[in-house]
CSV table of C-alpha atoms in Angstrom, one decimal:
chain,number,residue,atom,x,y,z
A,1,MET,CA,54.4,13.2,-0.1
A,2,THR,CA,53.9,10.6,-2.9
A,3,ALA,CA,54.0,7.0,-1.7
A,4,PRO,CA,56.9,4.9,-3.0
A,5,MET,CA,56.2,2.6,-5.9
A,6,LEU,CA,55.6,-1.0,-4.7
A,7,VAL,CA,58.0,-3.3,-6.6
A,8,PRO,CA,56.4,-6.7,-7.0
A,9,ASP,CA,58.0,-9.7,-5.2
A,10,ARG,CA,57.5,-12.0,-8.2
A,11,PRO,CA,59.5,-11.6,-11.4
A,12,SER,CA,57.7,-10.2,-14.5
A,13,GLY,CA,60.3,-11.4,-16.9
A,14,ARG,CA,64.0,-11.9,-17.6
A,15,LEU,CA,66.7,-9.3,-18.4
A,16,THR,CA,68.2,-10.6,-21.6
A,17,ASP,CA,71.9,-10.3,-22.4
A,18,ALA,CA,71.1,-8.6,-25.7
A,19,TRP,CA,73.0,-5.5,-24.5
A,20,ARG,CA,76.2,-7.4,-23.9
A,21,HIS,CA,76.0,-9.7,-26.9
A,22,CYS,CA,78.2,-7.5,-29.0
A,23,VAL,CA,80.2,-4.2,-29.0
A,24,GLY,CA,81.7,-2.3,-31.9
A,25,ALA,CA,85.3,-1.3,-32.4
A,26,GLY,CA,87.6,0.5,-34.9
A,27,ARG,CA,89.0,-1.1,-38.0
A,28,PHE,CA,90.3,-4.6,-37.6
A,29,GLU,CA,94.1,-4.1,-37.5
A,30,LEU,CA,93.9,-1.5,-34.7
A,31,ALA,CA,93.5,-4.6,-32.4
A,32,LEU,CA,97.2,-5.3,-32.9
A,33,ARG,CA,98.0,-2.3,-30.7
A,34,ARG,CA,98.8,-3.0,-27.1
A,35,ASP,CA,96.8,0.0,-25.7
A,36,TYR,CA,93.8,-1.2,-27.6
A,37,GLN,CA,94.1,-4.7,-26.1
A,38,ASP,CA,94.6,-3.2,-22.6
A,39,SER,CA,91.5,-1.1,-23.0
A,40,LEU,CA,89.5,-4.2,-24.2
A,41,ALA,CA,90.8,-6.1,-21.2
A,42,LEU,CA,89.4,-3.4,-18.9
A,43,VAL,CA,86.0,-3.5,-20.7
A,44,GLN,CA,85.9,-7.3,-20.5
A,45,ARG,CA,86.8,-7.3,-16.8
A,46,GLU,CA,84.0,-4.9,-15.8
A,47,ILE,CA,81.4,-5.5,-18.5
A,48,GLY,CA,82.1,-8.7,-20.4
A,49,PHE,CA,80.9,-8.6,-24.0
A,50,ARG,CA,80.3,-11.8,-25.9
A,51,HIS,CA,81.3,-10.6,-29.4
A,52,ILE,CA,83.2,-7.7,-31.0
A,53,ARG,CA,82.5,-6.3,-34.5
A,54,GLN,CA,84.8,-4.2,-36.7
A,55,HIS,CA,85.2,-3.0,-40.3
A,56,GLY,CA,88.0,-3.9,-42.6
A,57,LEU,CA,88.8,-7.6,-42.1
A,58,LEU,CA,89.4,-8.0,-45.8
A,59,SER,CA,90.9,-4.6,-46.4
A,60,ASP,CA,94.5,-4.1,-47.4
A,61,GLY,CA,95.6,-3.1,-43.9
A,62,VAL,CA,95.1,-6.7,-42.6
A,63,GLY,CA,97.0,-8.2,-45.5
A,64,VAL,CA,94.8,-11.3,-46.2
A,65,HIS,CA,94.5,-11.0,-50.0
A,66,ARG,CA,98.1,-11.1,-51.5
A,67,PRO,CA,98.2,-11.3,-55.3
A,68,TYR,CA,101.6,-12.1,-56.9
A,69,GLU,CA,103.1,-13.2,-60.2
A,70,PHE,CA,104.9,-16.4,-60.8
A,71,ALA,CA,105.9,-18.1,-64.0
A,72,GLY,CA,104.2,-15.4,-66.0
A,73,SER,CA,100.8,-15.8,-64.4
A,74,ARG,CA,98.8,-13.9,-61.7
A,75,ARG,CA,98.2,-15.9,-58.6
A,76,VAL,CA,96.8,-15.1,-55.1
A,77,ALA,CA,97.9,-16.1,-51.7
A,78,HIS,CA,95.8,-15.7,-48.5
A,79,THR,CA,97.8,-14.9,-45.4
A,80,TYR,CA,96.4,-14.7,-41.9
A,81,THR,CA,99.3,-13.4,-39.7
A,82,TYR,CA,97.4,-10.4,-38.4
A,83,VAL,CA,94.0,-12.2,-38.3
A,84,ASP,CA,95.5,-14.9,-36.1
A,85,GLN,CA,97.2,-12.5,-33.7
A,86,ILE,CA,94.0,-10.5,-33.2
A,87,VAL,CA,91.6,-13.4,-32.8
A,88,ASP,CA,93.9,-15.1,-30.5
A,89,ALA,CA,94.0,-12.0,-28.3
A,90,TYR,CA,90.2,-11.7,-28.4
A,91,LEU,CA,89.7,-15.3,-27.3
A,92,ALA,CA,92.2,-14.9,-24.5
A,93,LEU,CA,90.0,-11.9,-23.3
A,94,GLY,CA,86.8,-13.9,-23.5
A,95,VAL,CA,85.3,-12.1,-26.5
A,96,ARG,CA,84.6,-13.6,-29.9
A,97,PRO,CA,84.4,-12.0,-33.4
A,98,PHE,CA,81.1,-10.9,-34.9
A,99,VAL,CA,82.7,-11.2,-38.4
A,100,GLU,CA,82.0,-8.5,-40.9
A,101,LEU,CA,83.1,-9.4,-44.4
A,102,GLY,CA,84.4,-6.3,-46.0
A,103,PHE,CA,85.8,-4.3,-47.5
A,104,THR,CA,87.3,-5.2,-51.0
A,105,PRO,CA,91.1,-5.6,-51.3
A,106,ALA,CA,92.3,-3.0,-53.7
A,107,ALA,CA,93.8,-5.6,-56.1
A,108,LEU,CA,90.4,-7.2,-56.3
A,109,ALA,CA,88.3,-4.1,-56.5
A,110,SER,CA,86.3,-2.9,-59.5
A,111,GLY,CA,86.9,0.8,-58.8
A,112,ASP,CA,88.8,3.2,-56.6
A,113,GLN,CA,86.0,4.6,-54.3
A,114,THR,CA,87.1,4.4,-50.7
A,115,VAL,CA,85.6,5.3,-47.3
A,116,PHE,CA,87.2,6.7,-44.1
A,117,TRP,CA,90.6,8.2,-43.5
A,118,TRP,CA,92.1,4.8,-43.8
A,119,GLN,CA,90.6,4.3,-47.3
A,120,GLY,CA,88.7,1.1,-47.2
A,121,ASN,CA,87.7,0.2,-50.8
A,122,VAL,CA,83.9,-0.1,-51.0
A,123,THR,CA,83.5,-1.1,-54.7
A,124,PRO,CA,82.2,-4.5,-55.7
A,125,PRO,CA,84.9,-7.2,-56.4
A,126,GLU,CA,86.0,-7.3,-60.0
A,127,SER,CA,86.1,-11.1,-60.0
A,128,PRO,CA,83.2,-12.8,-58.2
A,129,LYS,CA,85.2,-16.1,-58.4
A,130,GLU,CA,88.2,-14.6,-56.7
A,131,TRP,CA,86.0,-12.9,-54.0
A,132,ALA,CA,84.2,-16.2,-53.3
A,133,SER,CA,87.6,-17.9,-53.0
A,134,LEU,CA,88.8,-15.2,-50.6
A,135,VAL,CA,85.7,-15.7,-48.4
A,136,ARG,CA,85.9,-19.5,-48.4
A,137,SER,CA,89.6,-19.4,-47.6
A,138,THR,CA,89.1,-16.9,-44.7
A,139,VAL,CA,86.2,-18.8,-43.2
A,140,ALA,CA,87.9,-22.2,-43.6
A,141,HIS,CA,91.1,-20.8,-42.0
A,142,LEU,CA,89.1,-19.7,-39.0
A,143,VAL,CA,87.4,-23.1,-38.7
A,144,ASP,CA,90.7,-24.9,-39.1
A,145,ARG,CA,92.5,-22.8,-36.4
A,146,TYR,CA,89.7,-22.4,-33.9
A,147,GLY,CA,87.4,-25.4,-34.5
A,148,LEU,CA,84.0,-25.7,-36.1
A,149,ASP,CA,82.2,-25.8,-32.7
A,150,GLU,CA,83.8,-22.4,-31.9
A,151,VAL,CA,83.3,-20.7,-35.2
A,152,ARG,CA,79.7,-21.8,-35.7
A,153,GLY,CA,79.0,-19.4,-32.8
A,154,TRP,CA,80.4,-16.4,-34.6
A,155,PRO,CA,77.8,-14.6,-36.7
A,156,ILE,CA,79.2,-13.6,-40.2
A,157,GLU,CA,77.7,-10.4,-41.7
A,158,VAL,CA,78.0,-9.5,-45.3
A,159,TRP,CA,79.2,-5.9,-45.8
A,160,ASN,CA,78.2,-2.7,-44.1
A,161,GLU,CA,75.4,-0.3,-44.9
A,162,PRO,CA,75.1,-1.1,-48.7
A,163,ASP,CA,72.0,1.2,-48.8
A,164,LEU,CA,74.4,4.2,-48.6
A,165,SER,CA,76.4,5.2,-51.6
A,166,VAL,CA,79.3,6.1,-49.4
A,167,PHE,CA,79.7,2.4,-48.6
A,168,TRP,CA,78.4,0.9,-51.8
A,169,PRO,CA,78.6,2.7,-55.2
A,170,GLY,CA,75.2,4.1,-56.0
A,171,ALA,CA,73.6,2.1,-53.1
A,172,ASP,CA,72.9,-0.4,-55.9
A,173,GLN,CA,70.6,-3.0,-54.2
A,174,ASP,CA,70.8,-5.5,-57.1
A,175,ALA,CA,74.6,-5.4,-57.0
A,176,TYR,CA,74.5,-6.0,-53.2
A,177,HIS,CA,72.1,-8.9,-53.7
A,178,ARG,CA,74.6,-10.5,-56.0
A,179,LEU,CA,77.4,-9.9,-53.5
A,180,TYR,CA,75.3,-11.3,-50.7
A,181,GLU,CA,74.4,-14.4,-52.7
A,182,MET,CA,77.9,-15.4,-53.7
A,183,THR,CA,79.2,-14.6,-50.2
A,184,ALA,CA,76.6,-16.6,-48.3
A,185,HIS,CA,77.1,-19.6,-50.5
A,186,ALA,CA,80.8,-19.4,-50.0
A,187,VAL,CA,80.4,-19.4,-46.3
A,188,LYS,CA,78.0,-22.3,-46.3
A,189,GLU,CA,80.4,-24.3,-48.6
A,190,VAL,CA,82.8,-24.4,-45.7
A,191,ASP,CA,80.1,-25.7,-43.4
A,192,ALA,CA,76.3,-25.5,-43.5
A,193,SER,CA,76.1,-24.8,-39.8
A,194,LEU,CA,77.9,-21.5,-39.9
A,195,GLN,CA,75.8,-18.4,-39.4
A,196,VAL,CA,75.6,-15.9,-42.2
A,197,GLY,CA,73.4,-12.8,-42.6
A,198,GLY,CA,72.9,-9.2,-43.4
A,199,PRO,CA,72.1,-6.7,-44.9
A,200,ALA,CA,73.6,-4.4,-42.2
A,201,LEU,CA,71.4,-1.5,-43.3
A,202,SER,CA,71.9,2.1,-42.2
A,203,PRO,CA,69.3,3.8,-39.9
A,204,GLY,CA,68.0,5.8,-42.9
A,205,ALA,CA,67.2,2.7,-45.0
A,206,ASP,CA,63.5,2.5,-46.0
A,207,ASP,CA,61.5,-0.6,-45.2
A,208,ASP,CA,61.3,-1.5,-48.9
A,209,TRP,CA,65.1,-2.1,-48.9
A,210,LEU,CA,64.8,-4.9,-46.3
A,211,ALA,CA,61.5,-6.2,-47.8
A,212,ARG,CA,63.2,-6.5,-51.3
A,213,PHE,CA,66.2,-8.2,-49.7
A,214,ALA,CA,63.9,-10.7,-47.9
A,215,ALA,CA,62.1,-11.4,-51.2
A,216,PHE,CA,65.4,-11.9,-53.0
A,217,VAL,CA,66.9,-14.5,-50.6
A,218,THR,CA,63.6,-16.3,-50.4
A,219,GLU,CA,63.0,-16.6,-54.1
A,220,ARG,CA,66.5,-17.7,-54.8
A,221,SER,CA,66.9,-19.9,-51.7
A,222,VAL,CA,70.0,-17.9,-50.6
A,223,PRO,CA,71.2,-18.9,-47.1
A,224,ILE,CA,70.4,-16.4,-44.3
A,225,ASP,CA,70.6,-17.1,-40.6
A,226,PHE,CA,70.0,-13.6,-39.1
A,227,VAL,CA,69.0,-10.1,-40.2
A,228,SER,CA,71.0,-7.0,-39.2
A,229,ARG,CA,70.7,-3.2,-39.3
A,230,HIS,CA,72.0,-0.1,-37.5
A,231,ALA,CA,70.3,2.6,-35.4
A,232,TYR,CA,71.3,6.2,-34.7
A,233,THR,CA,69.4,9.4,-33.7
A,234,SER,CA,71.8,12.1,-34.9
A,235,GLY,CA,71.0,14.7,-37.6
A,236,PRO,CA,73.4,16.1,-40.3
A,237,ALA,CA,76.9,16.9,-39.1
A,238,GLN,CA,77.8,20.5,-38.3
A,239,PRO,CA,81.6,20.4,-38.7
A,240,VAL,CA,84.2,22.3,-36.7
A,241,PRO,CA,87.9,21.8,-36.7
A,242,PHE,CA,88.7,18.3,-35.6
A,243,GLY,CA,85.1,17.6,-34.6
A,244,SER,CA,81.4,17.9,-35.3
A,245,TYR,CA,78.1,18.7,-33.6
A,246,GLN,CA,74.7,17.2,-34.4
A,247,THR,CA,71.1,17.5,-33.3
A,248,LEU,CA,69.4,14.5,-31.7
A,249,ARG,CA,66.0,12.9,-31.8
A,250,PRO,CA,64.5,11.5,-28.6
A,251,ALA,CA,66.1,8.3,-27.4
A,252,ALA,CA,62.8,6.5,-28.0
A,253,ALA,CA,63.6,6.8,-31.7
A,254,LEU,CA,66.3,4.1,-31.2
A,255,LEU,CA,63.7,1.7,-29.9
A,256,GLU,CA,61.5,2.4,-32.9
A,257,GLN,CA,64.4,1.6,-35.2
A,258,PHE,CA,65.1,-1.6,-33.3
A,259,ALA,CA,61.6,-2.7,-33.7
A,260,ALA,CA,61.5,-2.0,-37.5
A,261,PRO,CA,63.0,-5.2,-38.9
A,262,ARG,CA,60.6,-7.5,-37.3
A,263,ARG,CA,57.7,-5.3,-38.3
A,264,THR,CA,58.9,-5.3,-41.9
A,265,LEU,CA,59.6,-9.0,-42.0
A,266,ALA,CA,56.3,-10.1,-40.4
A,267,GLY,CA,54.6,-12.6,-42.7
A,268,THR,CA,57.8,-13.3,-44.7
A,269,ALA,CA,60.1,-16.3,-44.7
A,270,LEU,CA,62.6,-14.3,-42.6
A,271,ALA,CA,60.1,-13.5,-39.8
A,272,GLY,CA,61.5,-15.8,-37.3
A,273,LEU,CA,65.2,-15.1,-37.7
A,274,PRO,CA,67.3,-13.4,-35.0
A,275,VAL,CA,67.6,-9.6,-35.4
A,276,HIS,CA,71.0,-8.0,-34.6
A,277,ILE,CA,71.5,-4.3,-34.4
A,278,THR,CA,75.2,-4.4,-35.2
A,279,GLU,CA,75.7,-0.6,-34.6
A,280,PHE,CA,73.8,1.8,-32.4
A,281,SER,CA,74.4,5.0,-30.5
A,282,SER,CA,73.3,8.6,-30.5
A,283,SER,CA,75.8,9.7,-33.2
A,284,TYR,CA,77.8,7.6,-35.7
A,285,ARG,CA,80.6,10.2,-35.7
A,286,PRO,CA,83.6,9.5,-33.5
A,287,ASP,CA,84.4,13.3,-33.4
A,288,ASN,CA,81.1,14.3,-31.8
A,289,PRO,CA,81.8,15.0,-28.1
A,290,ILE,CA,78.2,14.0,-27.1
A,291,HIS,CA,79.6,10.4,-26.5
A,292,ASP,CA,81.8,11.7,-23.7
A,293,THR,CA,79.1,13.4,-21.6
A,294,ALA,CA,77.0,12.4,-18.6
A,295,PHE,CA,74.0,13.3,-20.8
A,296,HIS,CA,74.8,10.4,-23.1
A,297,ALA,CA,74.6,7.8,-20.3
A,298,ALA,CA,71.2,9.1,-19.1
A,299,TYR,CA,70.0,9.4,-22.7
A,300,LEU,CA,70.8,5.7,-23.5
A,301,ALA,CA,69.7,4.3,-20.1
A,302,PRO,CA,66.1,3.7,-21.0
A,303,VAL,CA,67.1,2.2,-24.4
A,304,VAL,CA,69.5,-0.4,-23.0
A,305,ALA,CA,67.1,-1.2,-20.2
A,306,ALA,CA,64.3,-2.1,-22.7
A,307,ALA,CA,65.8,-3.0,-26.1
A,308,GLY,CA,66.4,-6.7,-25.2
A,309,ASP,CA,62.6,-7.2,-25.6
A,310,LEU,CA,62.8,-6.1,-29.3
A,311,VAL,CA,66.0,-7.6,-30.7
A,312,ASP,CA,68.5,-10.4,-30.1
A,313,SER,CA,71.4,-8.0,-29.8
A,314,PHE,CA,72.3,-4.3,-30.0
A,315,SER,CA,76.0,-3.4,-30.4
A,316,TYR,CA,77.2,-0.1,-29.0
A,317,TRP,CA,79.5,1.8,-31.5
A,318,THR,CA,82.2,1.8,-30.2
A,319,PHE,CA,83.9,0.5,-27.1
A,320,CYS,CA,87.0,2.7,-27.1
A,321,ASP,CA,88.6,5.9,-28.5
A,322,MET,CA,91.1,4.1,-30.7
A,323,PHE,CA,88.8,4.8,-33.6
A,324,GLU,CA,90.2,6.4,-36.7
A,325,GLU,CA,87.3,6.8,-39.3
A,326,ALA,CA,87.8,10.5,-39.3
A,327,GLY,CA,91.6,10.4,-38.8
A,328,VAL,CA,93.9,10.1,-35.9
A,329,PRO,CA,92.1,11.6,-32.8
A,330,ALA,CA,93.0,15.2,-32.4
A,331,THR,CA,91.4,15.6,-29.0
A,332,MET,CA,91.6,13.6,-25.8
A,333,PHE,CA,87.9,12.5,-26.1
A,334,HIS,CA,86.9,10.7,-29.2
A,335,GLY,CA,84.0,8.4,-29.8
A,336,GLY,CA,84.1,5.4,-27.5
A,337,PHE,CA,83.1,4.9,-23.9
A,338,GLY,CA,86.6,4.1,-22.7
A,339,LEU,CA,89.6,6.3,-23.3
A,340,LEU,CA,92.1,3.9,-24.7
A,341,THR,CA,94.9,6.3,-25.7
A,342,HIS,CA,95.0,8.0,-22.3
A,343,ARG,CA,95.3,5.1,-19.9
A,344,GLN,CA,91.8,3.7,-20.0
A,345,ILE,CA,89.9,6.6,-18.4
A,346,LYS,CA,86.3,5.7,-18.3
A,347,LYS,CA,83.2,7.7,-19.4
A,348,PRO,CA,79.7,7.8,-18.0
A,349,THR,CA,78.4,5.5,-20.7
A,350,PHE,CA,81.0,2.9,-19.6
A,351,HIS,CA,79.5,3.1,-16.1
A,352,LEU,CA,76.0,2.6,-17.5
A,353,TYR,CA,77.2,-0.7,-19.0
A,354,ALA,CA,79.2,-1.7,-16.0
A,355,PHE,CA,76.1,-1.1,-13.8
A,356,LEU,CA,74.0,-3.4,-16.1
A,357,ALA,CA,76.7,-6.1,-15.7
A,358,ARG,CA,76.0,-6.2,-12.0
A,359,MET,CA,72.2,-6.6,-12.3
A,360,GLY,CA,70.3,-9.9,-11.7
A,361,PRO,CA,68.5,-11.8,-14.4
A,362,ASP,CA,64.9,-11.6,-13.0
A,363,VAL,CA,63.1,-8.4,-13.7
A,364,LEU,CA,60.8,-7.2,-10.9
A,365,ALA,CA,59.9,-3.8,-12.3
A,366,ARG,CA,60.5,-1.4,-15.2
A,367,GLY,CA,59.6,2.2,-15.3
A,368,GLU,CA,60.4,5.3,-17.4
A,369,ASP,CA,63.3,6.1,-15.0
A,370,HIS,CA,64.2,2.7,-13.4
A,371,LEU,CA,64.8,-1.0,-13.8
A,372,VAL,CA,64.7,-3.4,-10.8
A,373,THR,CA,66.1,-6.9,-10.9
A,374,ARG,CA,66.9,-9.8,-8.5
A,375,ASP,CA,69.5,-12.5,-8.7
A,376,ALA,CA,69.3,-16.2,-7.6
A,377,ALA,CA,70.6,-15.3,-4.1
A,378,GLY,CA,67.8,-12.8,-3.6
A,379,HIS,CA,69.8,-9.6,-3.9
A,380,VAL,CA,67.8,-6.8,-5.4
A,381,THR,CA,69.4,-4.3,-7.8
A,382,VAL,CA,68.0,-1.0,-8.9
A,383,LEU,CA,69.2,1.0,-12.0
A,384,ALA,CA,67.8,4.5,-12.0
A,385,TRP,CA,68.4,7.5,-14.3
A,386,ALA,CA,67.5,11.1,-14.5
A,387,PRO,CA,65.5,12.4,-17.5
A,388,ALA,CA,67.6,13.5,-20.5
A,389,ASP,CA,66.2,16.1,-22.8
A,390,HIS,CA,67.5,15.4,-26.4
A,391,THR,CA,67.4,19.1,-27.2
A,392,GLY,CA,69.6,20.1,-24.2
A,393,GLN,CA,67.2,22.9,-23.5
A,394,SER,CA,66.0,21.6,-20.2
A,395,THR,CA,67.6,19.5,-17.5
A,396,VAL,CA,66.3,18.0,-14.3
A,397,ASP,CA,68.4,18.4,-11.2
A,398,GLY,CA,67.0,16.6,-8.2
A,399,HIS,CA,64.9,13.9,-9.9
A,400,ARG,CA,63.4,11.6,-7.3
A,401,VAL,CA,62.8,7.9,-7.6
A,402,ARG,CA,61.0,6.2,-4.6
A,403,LEU,CA,60.7,2.5,-4.5
A,404,SER,CA,59.6,-0.1,-2.0
A,405,VAL,CA,61.7,-3.2,-2.8
A,406,PRO,CA,61.2,-6.8,-1.4
A,407,VAL,CA,64.2,-8.0,0.6
A,408,GLY,CA,62.9,-10.8,2.8
A,409,ARG,CA,62.5,-11.1,6.6
A,410,ALA,CA,65.7,-9.3,7.7
A,411,GLY,CA,65.4,-6.4,10.1
A,412,HIS,CA,67.7,-4.3,8.0
A,413,ALA,CA,69.1,-4.2,4.4
A,414,PHE,CA,72.5,-2.9,3.2
A,415,ALA,CA,72.2,-0.5,0.2
A,416,ALA,CA,75.4,0.2,-1.8
A,417,ARG,CA,75.0,3.0,-4.3
A,418,SER,CA,77.3,3.8,-7.3
A,419,SER,CA,76.6,7.0,-9.3
A,420,ALA,CA,77.8,8.7,-12.4
A,421,GLY,CA,76.6,12.1,-13.7
A,422,GLU,CA,77.6,15.7,-14.2
A,423,ASP,CA,79.6,15.8,-10.9
A,424,ALA,CA,80.6,12.1,-10.5
A,425,GLY,CA,82.2,9.5,-12.8
A,426,ASN,CA,82.8,12.3,-15.4
A,427,ALA,CA,86.3,12.6,-16.6
A,428,ARG,CA,85.3,15.1,-19.3
A,429,ALA,CA,84.0,17.6,-16.8
A,430,ALA,CA,87.3,17.4,-14.9
A,431,TRP,CA,89.2,17.7,-18.2
A,432,ALA,CA,87.2,20.9,-19.0
A,433,ALA,CA,88.0,22.3,-15.5
A,434,MET,CA,91.7,21.7,-16.3
A,435,GLY,CA,91.5,23.9,-19.4
A,436,ARG,CA,91.1,20.9,-21.8
A,437,PRO,CA,94.8,20.0,-22.0
A,438,ALA,CA,95.7,18.4,-25.4
A,439,SER,CA,98.3,16.2,-23.8
A,440,PRO,CA,97.6,15.8,-20.0
A,441,LYS,CA,100.6,15.5,-17.8
A,442,PRO,CA,101.0,12.4,-15.5
A,443,ARG,CA,99.5,14.2,-12.5
A,444,GLN,CA,96.6,15.4,-14.6
A,445,LEU,CA,96.0,11.9,-15.9
A,446,ASP,CA,95.9,10.6,-12.3
A,447,ALA,CA,93.3,13.2,-11.5
A,448,LEU,CA,91.2,12.3,-14.5
A,449,ARG,CA,91.3,8.6,-13.6
A,450,GLU,CA,90.1,9.5,-10.2
A,451,ALA,CA,87.4,11.8,-11.5
A,452,ALA,CA,86.2,9.0,-13.9
A,453,GLU,CA,85.3,6.7,-11.1
A,454,PRO,CA,81.7,6.6,-9.9
A,455,VAL,CA,80.9,8.0,-6.5
A,456,ARG,CA,80.1,5.1,-4.1
A,457,THR,CA,78.1,5.5,-0.9
A,458,HIS,CA,76.3,3.0,1.4
A,459,ARG,CA,73.8,3.0,4.1
A,460,ARG,CA,71.7,0.7,6.3
A,461,VAL,CA,68.0,0.7,5.5
A,462,PRO,CA,65.3,-0.5,7.8
A,463,VAL,CA,63.1,-3.4,6.6
A,464,HIS,CA,59.3,-3.4,7.4
A,465,ASP,CA,57.1,-6.3,6.4
A,466,GLY,CA,59.9,-7.7,4.2
A,467,ARG,CA,60.4,-4.4,2.3
A,468,ALA,CA,63.0,-1.7,2.2
A,469,GLU,CA,62.2,1.8,1.0
A,470,LEU,CA,64.6,3.5,-1.3
A,471,ASP,CA,64.3,7.3,-1.7
A,472,LEU,CA,66.8,8.3,-4.4
A,473,THR,CA,67.5,11.8,-5.5
A,474,LEU,CA,69.4,12.0,-8.8
A,475,GLY,CA,71.4,14.9,-10.0
A,476,ARG,CA,71.6,16.2,-13.6
A,477,HIS,CA,72.0,13.4,-16.0
A,478,GLU,CA,72.8,11.0,-13.2
A,479,VAL,CA,72.7,7.2,-13.7
A,480,THR,CA,72.8,5.3,-10.4
A,481,LEU,CA,73.0,1.7,-9.3
A,482,VAL,CA,71.7,0.6,-5.9
A,483,GLU,CA,72.5,-3.0,-4.7
A,484,VAL,CA,70.3,-4.1,-1.9
A,485,SER,CA,70.9,-7.2,0.3
A,486,PRO,CA,69.5,-8.3,3.6
A,487,VAL,CA,71.6,-7.9,6.7
A,488,THR,CA,72.4,-10.8,9.0
A,489,ASP,CA,73.6,-9.1,12.2
A,490,GLU,CA,76.6,-10.8,13.6
A,491,THR,CA,77.5,-8.1,16.1
A,492,PRO,CA,78.9,-9.6,19.4
A,493,PRO,CA,77.0,-8.6,22.5
A,494,TRP,CA,80.0,-6.7,23.9
A,495,PHE,CA,80.3,-4.3,20.9
A,496,ASP,CA,79.2,-0.9,22.0
A,497,ASP,CA,79.9,2.1,19.8
A,498,SER,CA,78.8,4.4,22.5
A,499,ARG,CA,81.9,3.4,24.4
A,500,LEU,CA,84.4,4.2,21.7
A,501,PHE,CA,86.0,6.8,23.9
A,502,GLY,CA,85.8,4.8,27.1
């Protein structure tokens, strides 16, 4: 039998909060819905993200840009009724905007190209002056309502994936540079301490795109406080009615994409800036069912455990199923890691993040299938995961992780284990067993909520020479959390379980 891996007693580093810095969501006005806010409340209670990022802040659905005619001339009003309701709700839940400035209001657009089912206009503004005024007004309103000290902590990102023609006509980089320049200056005109950045590149962007952007902002002294890009591992969509399938690359490809911006910017004036991955997942498509599976949590586990060493944040796309890029969801499972429209039923990837939220800040050990941390009180926490084959051709059932963890001088330790996988914490598997009902009945929903909870077990572990041995066997695509704490025995001398029956 192989000896357990000896986990060091001294920390080797810190577990950053890059994984919880930001999370993605559907278009901005969806946050007006009560079920959306209820789902976000659940996410905040169990995970606690710092920021939330969405498309469409300036699109027509939010109603900020309101042109009108008076006394024979065209004028523009800026109204923030929806913006205020949404941001107020966010702050009440302890999450702040990661502001994405886009897309173009139809009355300000230079063309009619749109993206998504909800038709966000992605053409450059017809009037640079009017666009700059819109940006200044919006940012100034946020500062006026929420205070400069608050808003200077909200990153402000200019546009979304301009290197793709679907988001920016012709993927015209020179045109994006002009948009970025006037937008960044407009933000800084409100206050120089506000954070502005970009270019929010797609995973397919070549290194030259970012290098040319860096050269442009440097040569023209354009303000930039952070660099952003996206990361996905999915191949071309294979459409089916109300859904799509895609091939995947290995999860390590995400880490390669995370590392790319700093590699490209080395030696440039932007080399020291924060790097934010403002979207990441396996697939960018909400209608790909891969998001709902136990495989997905095991696939992403090694990424979220290691990526904080590469970037300042990486934002999962998206937190809930209220996500209408491809239209109103036609199936129960749709894109996010929490089921908002069906009473907040959780998915395995939700549990992965909830497990991370319970880990300590000091890293004791990292491996290809585990992460071990300790908190200030000395409690040791182990996150372990089964291997996930990105092709789906081979799966491992019965993966073993053996660790010897330091727990102090106690004679015993208490080990509490929470697990999600193919047979636990997996609402999709239960839904499939039900026959995939399109509109589950109340009793079915109750059963799905129960099936969505991780399996929890506990046991008492002997401690020898200040160490407890954990021998974990993981099922297919299982992600498990083990919280280990020393036991102080307070059993009175008259307690005798052997006498329970007299």
